[in-house]
Amino acid sequence: MARAQAAGRVRPGDPFDLFTLVLSMAFAWSAASIGYAATVDEPDEHHERRRRLLAGCVRDAISPGTAPPD
């Protein structure tokens, strides 16, 4: 994460905090989720919708232009 920040591909901030945020989002529908665990019994469209949402949220959260003001 720190190398990506130095290269300008990831927003400024504590690399550990950013990694933890992304990891937490990735757990949203996993078996480890405290809210809802997706299963293989669900339609593929549901899984794909969640993947697209997760990818967009991660991209928005770590993009260089998204750093909040200090």
Coordinates of C-alpha atoms in Angstrom, one line a residue:
M1 CA 0.0 0.0 0.0
A2 CA 2.8 2.4 0.9
R3 CA 4.5 1.8 -2.5
A4 CA 1.2 2.5 -4.3
Q5 CA 0.8 5.7 -2.3
A6 CA 4.3 6.8 -3.2
A7 CA 3.5 6.2 -6.9
G8 CA 0.3 8.3 -6.6
R9 CA -2.1 5.4 -7.2
V10 CA -3.6 5.3 -3.7
R11 CA -4.7 8.2 -1.6
P12 CA -2.6 9.5 1.3
G13 CA -3.2 8.1 4.7
D14 CA -1.9 5.5 7.1
P15 CA -1.3 2.4 4.9
F16 CA -2.5 0.1 7.7
D17 CA -5.8 2.1 8.1
L18 CA -6.5 1.9 4.4
F19 CA -5.7 -1.8 4.3
T20 CA -7.9 -2.5 7.3
L21 CA -10.8 -0.5 5.6
V22 CA -10.5 -2.5 2.4
L23 CA -10.3 -5.8 4.3
S24 CA -13.3 -4.9 6.3
M25 CA -15.3 -4.2 3.2
A26 CA -14.2 -7.5 1.6
F27 CA -15.7 -9.3 4.6
A28 CA -19.1 -7.7 4.1
W29 CA -20.8 -10.9 2.7
S30 CA -18.2 -13.5 3.7
A31 CA -18.7 -16.3 6.1
A32 CA -17.0 -14.1 8.7
S33 CA -19.6 -11.4 8.3
I34 CA -21.6 -10.3 11.4
G35 CA -24.4 -9.0 9.2
Y36 CA -25.1 -11.4 6.4
A37 CA -23.1 -14.3 5.0
A38 CA -23.7 -15.0 1.3
T39 CA -24.0 -18.6 0.3
V40 CA -23.5 -20.6 -2.9
D41 CA -27.3 -21.2 -3.0
E42 CA -27.9 -17.5 -4.0
P43 CA -28.2 -16.6 -7.7
D44 CA -24.9 -15.7 -9.5
E45 CA -26.4 -12.2 -10.2
H46 CA -26.5 -11.5 -6.5
H47 CA -22.8 -12.4 -6.1
E48 CA -21.9 -10.3 -9.2
R49 CA -23.8 -7.3 -8.0
R50 CA -22.0 -7.5 -4.6
R51 CA -18.6 -7.8 -6.4
R52 CA -19.3 -4.7 -8.5
L53 CA -20.5 -2.8 -5.4
L54 CA -17.4 -3.8 -3.4
A55 CA -15.0 -3.0 -6.3
G56 CA -16.6 0.5 -6.7
C57 CA -16.5 1.2 -3.0
V58 CA -12.9 0.2 -2.7
R59 CA -11.9 2.2 -5.7
D60 CA -13.7 5.3 -4.4
A61 CA -12.2 4.8 -0.9
I62 CA -8.6 4.6 -1.9
S63 CA -8.4 6.7 -5.1
P64 CA -5.8 9.5 -4.9
G65 CA -8.4 12.3 -5.3
T66 CA -10.6 11.1 -2.4
A67 CA -8.5 12.0 0.6
P68 CA -10.6 14.0 3.1
P69 CA -9.4 17.4 4.1
D70 CA -7.1 17.5 7.1

